[in-house]
Amino acid sequence: MTAKGSGRDRSIAAHDNPDAARHSISTGDSTMTVFTHVTLGTNHLDRARSFYDKVLGEIGLSRMADLGDNGSIWGDGAPSFFVLKPVNG
């Protein structure tokens, strides 16, 4: 699957709201915060793709989308790990 520019736009928008990747869940008497996704930045996308294909594959995640020169997305049914070209270079 290849995602067009819209995936990058959504990722940037999430950075404007640090809470966008978090949800609270109740567990009995307490509430805890869990992350729905993680985003990392790199200027070495080819090396990062190769590395994360291997590492994330070990925990059951596979590459779901490539965003061209902007990055890639991994997950297991839903996107959960993003490697993107940094917005600030």
PDB file of C-alpha atoms in Angstrom:
ATOM      1  CA  MET A   1       0.000   0.000   0.000  1.00  0.00           C
ATOM      2  CA  THR A   2       1.316   3.420  -0.862  1.00  0.00           C
ATOM      3  CA  ALA A   3      -0.009   6.508   0.858  1.00  0.00           C
ATOM      4  CA  LYS A   4       0.077   9.850  -0.842  1.00  0.00           C
ATOM      5  CA  GLY A   5       0.855  13.192   0.824  1.00  0.00           C
ATOM      6  CA  SER A   6      -2.202  13.103   3.074  1.00  0.00           C
ATOM      7  CA  GLY A   7      -0.477  10.703   5.502  1.00  0.00           C
ATOM      8  CA  ARG A   8       2.337  13.175   6.021  1.00  0.00           C
ATOM      9  CA  ASP A   9      -0.144  15.993   6.543  1.00  0.00           C
ATOM     10  CA  ARG A  10      -1.959  14.025   9.255  1.00  0.00           C
ATOM     11  CA  SER A  11       1.347  13.241  10.982  1.00  0.00           C
ATOM     12  CA  ILE A  12       2.392  16.880  11.055  1.00  0.00           C
ATOM     13  CA  ALA A  13      -1.017  17.861  12.434  1.00  0.00           C
ATOM     14  CA  ALA A  14      -0.567  15.345  15.261  1.00  0.00           C
ATOM     15  CA  HIS A  15       2.675  17.082  16.265  1.00  0.00           C
ATOM     16  CA  ASP A  16       0.706  20.296  16.768  1.00  0.00           C
ATOM     17  CA  ASN A  17      -1.294  18.458  19.443  1.00  0.00           C
ATOM     18  CA  PRO A  18       0.984  16.364  21.691  1.00  0.00           C
ATOM     19  CA  ASP A  19      -2.045  14.571  23.173  1.00  0.00           C
ATOM     20  CA  ALA A  20      -3.189  13.300  19.744  1.00  0.00           C
ATOM     21  CA  ALA A  21      -1.258  10.040  20.188  1.00  0.00           C
ATOM     22  CA  ARG A  22      -2.549   9.336  23.693  1.00  0.00           C
ATOM     23  CA  HIS A  23      -5.713   7.825  25.073  1.00  0.00           C
ATOM     24  CA  SER A  24      -6.712   7.162  28.657  1.00  0.00           C
ATOM     25  CA  ILE A  25      -8.054   3.797  29.677  1.00  0.00           C
ATOM     26  CA  SER A  26      -9.561   2.756  32.990  1.00  0.00           C
ATOM     27  CA  THR A  27      -8.277  -0.315  34.779  1.00  0.00           C
ATOM     28  CA  GLY A  28     -10.330  -0.845  37.900  1.00  0.00           C
ATOM     29  CA  ASP A  29      -9.597   1.950  40.339  1.00  0.00           C
ATOM     30  CA  SER A  30      -6.995   3.717  38.233  1.00  0.00           C
ATOM     31  CA  THR A  31      -6.613   5.338  34.840  1.00  0.00           C
ATOM     32  CA  MET A  32      -3.495   5.039  32.732  1.00  0.00           C
ATOM     33  CA  THR A  33      -2.377   6.711  29.537  1.00  0.00           C
ATOM     34  CA  VAL A  34      -1.358   4.592  26.548  1.00  0.00           C
ATOM     35  CA  PHE A  35       0.204   5.668  23.285  1.00  0.00           C
ATOM     36  CA  THR A  36      -1.506   4.783  20.013  1.00  0.00           C
ATOM     37  CA  HIS A  37       1.549   5.491  17.870  1.00  0.00           C
ATOM     38  CA  VAL A  38       5.189   6.562  17.960  1.00  0.00           C
ATOM     39  CA  THR A  39       6.863   8.877  15.443  1.00  0.00           C
ATOM     40  CA  LEU A  40      10.620   9.143  14.885  1.00  0.00           C
ATOM     41  CA  GLY A  41      12.484  11.461  12.548  1.00  0.00           C
ATOM     42  CA  THR A  42      15.498  10.662  10.372  1.00  0.00           C
ATOM     43  CA  ASN A  43      17.334  12.028   7.370  1.00  0.00           C
ATOM     44  CA  HIS A  44      18.469   8.477   6.477  1.00  0.00           C
ATOM     45  CA  LEU A  45      15.168   6.944   5.370  1.00  0.00           C
ATOM     46  CA  ASP A  46      16.600   4.012   3.390  1.00  0.00           C
ATOM     47  CA  ARG A  47      18.723   2.870   6.332  1.00  0.00           C
ATOM     48  CA  ALA A  48      15.844   3.393   8.760  1.00  0.00           C
ATOM     49  CA  ARG A  49      13.428   1.401   6.580  1.00  0.00           C
ATOM     50  CA  SER A  50      15.835  -1.517   6.387  1.00  0.00           C
ATOM     51  CA  PHE A  51      16.490  -1.420  10.137  1.00  0.00           C
ATOM     52  CA  TYR A  52      12.855  -1.093  11.226  1.00  0.00           C
ATOM     53  CA  ASP A  53      11.623  -3.722   8.735  1.00  0.00           C
ATOM     54  CA  LYS A  54      13.827  -6.213  10.611  1.00  0.00           C
ATOM     55  CA  VAL A  55      13.351  -4.970  14.169  1.00  0.00           C
ATOM     56  CA  LEU A  56       9.621  -4.324  14.029  1.00  0.00           C
ATOM     57  CA  GLY A  57       9.057  -7.580  12.149  1.00  0.00           C
ATOM     58  CA  GLU A  58      10.288  -9.378  15.272  1.00  0.00           C
ATOM     59  CA  ILE A  59       7.327  -7.980  17.230  1.00  0.00           C
ATOM     60  CA  GLY A  60       4.751  -8.557  14.491  1.00  0.00           C
ATOM     61  CA  LEU A  61       4.680  -5.161  12.801  1.00  0.00           C
ATOM     62  CA  SER A  62       5.096  -4.801   9.045  1.00  0.00           C
ATOM     63  CA  ARG A  63       5.496  -1.825   6.764  1.00  0.00           C
ATOM     64  CA  MET A  64       2.003  -0.649   5.835  1.00  0.00           C
ATOM     65  CA  ALA A  65       2.771   2.401   3.712  1.00  0.00           C
ATOM     66  CA  ASP A  66       5.591   4.298   2.101  1.00  0.00           C
ATOM     67  CA  LEU A  67       5.349   8.054   1.890  1.00  0.00           C
ATOM     68  CA  GLY A  68       8.113   8.435  -0.690  1.00  0.00           C
ATOM     69  CA  ASP A  69      10.808  10.840   0.471  1.00  0.00           C
ATOM     70  CA  ASN A  70       8.713  11.695   3.534  1.00  0.00           C
ATOM     71  CA  GLY A  71       8.931   8.364   5.382  1.00  0.00           C
ATOM     72  CA  SER A  72       7.156   5.070   6.085  1.00  0.00           C
ATOM     73  CA  ILE A  73       4.514   3.631   8.395  1.00  0.00           C
ATOM     74  CA  TRP A  74       4.504   0.255  10.202  1.00  0.00           C
ATOM     75  CA  GLY A  75       1.737  -1.471  12.088  1.00  0.00           C
ATOM     76  CA  ASP A  76      -0.359  -4.571  12.659  1.00  0.00           C
ATOM     77  CA  GLY A  77      -3.805  -3.749  11.296  1.00  0.00           C
ATOM     78  CA  ALA A  78      -3.515  -0.084  12.268  1.00  0.00           C
ATOM     79  CA  PRO A  79      -0.623   2.353  11.842  1.00  0.00           C
ATOM     80  CA  SER A  80       1.416   2.522  15.054  1.00  0.00           C
ATOM     81  CA  PHE A  81       5.030   3.363  14.159  1.00  0.00           C
ATOM     82  CA  PHE A  82       6.035   6.228  11.858  1.00  0.00           C
ATOM     83  CA  VAL A  83       9.507   7.118  10.598  1.00  0.00           C
ATOM     84  CA  LEU A  84       9.413  10.496   8.881  1.00  0.00           C
ATOM     85  CA  LYS A  85      11.799  13.024   7.435  1.00  0.00           C
ATOM     86  CA  PRO A  86      12.075  15.747  10.091  1.00  0.00           C
ATOM     87  CA  VAL A  87       9.941  18.811   9.456  1.00  0.00           C
ATOM     88  CA  ASN A  88      12.786  21.028  10.668  1.00  0.00           C
ATOM     89  CA  GLY A  89      15.451  19.336   8.543  1.00  0.00           C
TER      90      GLY A  89
END
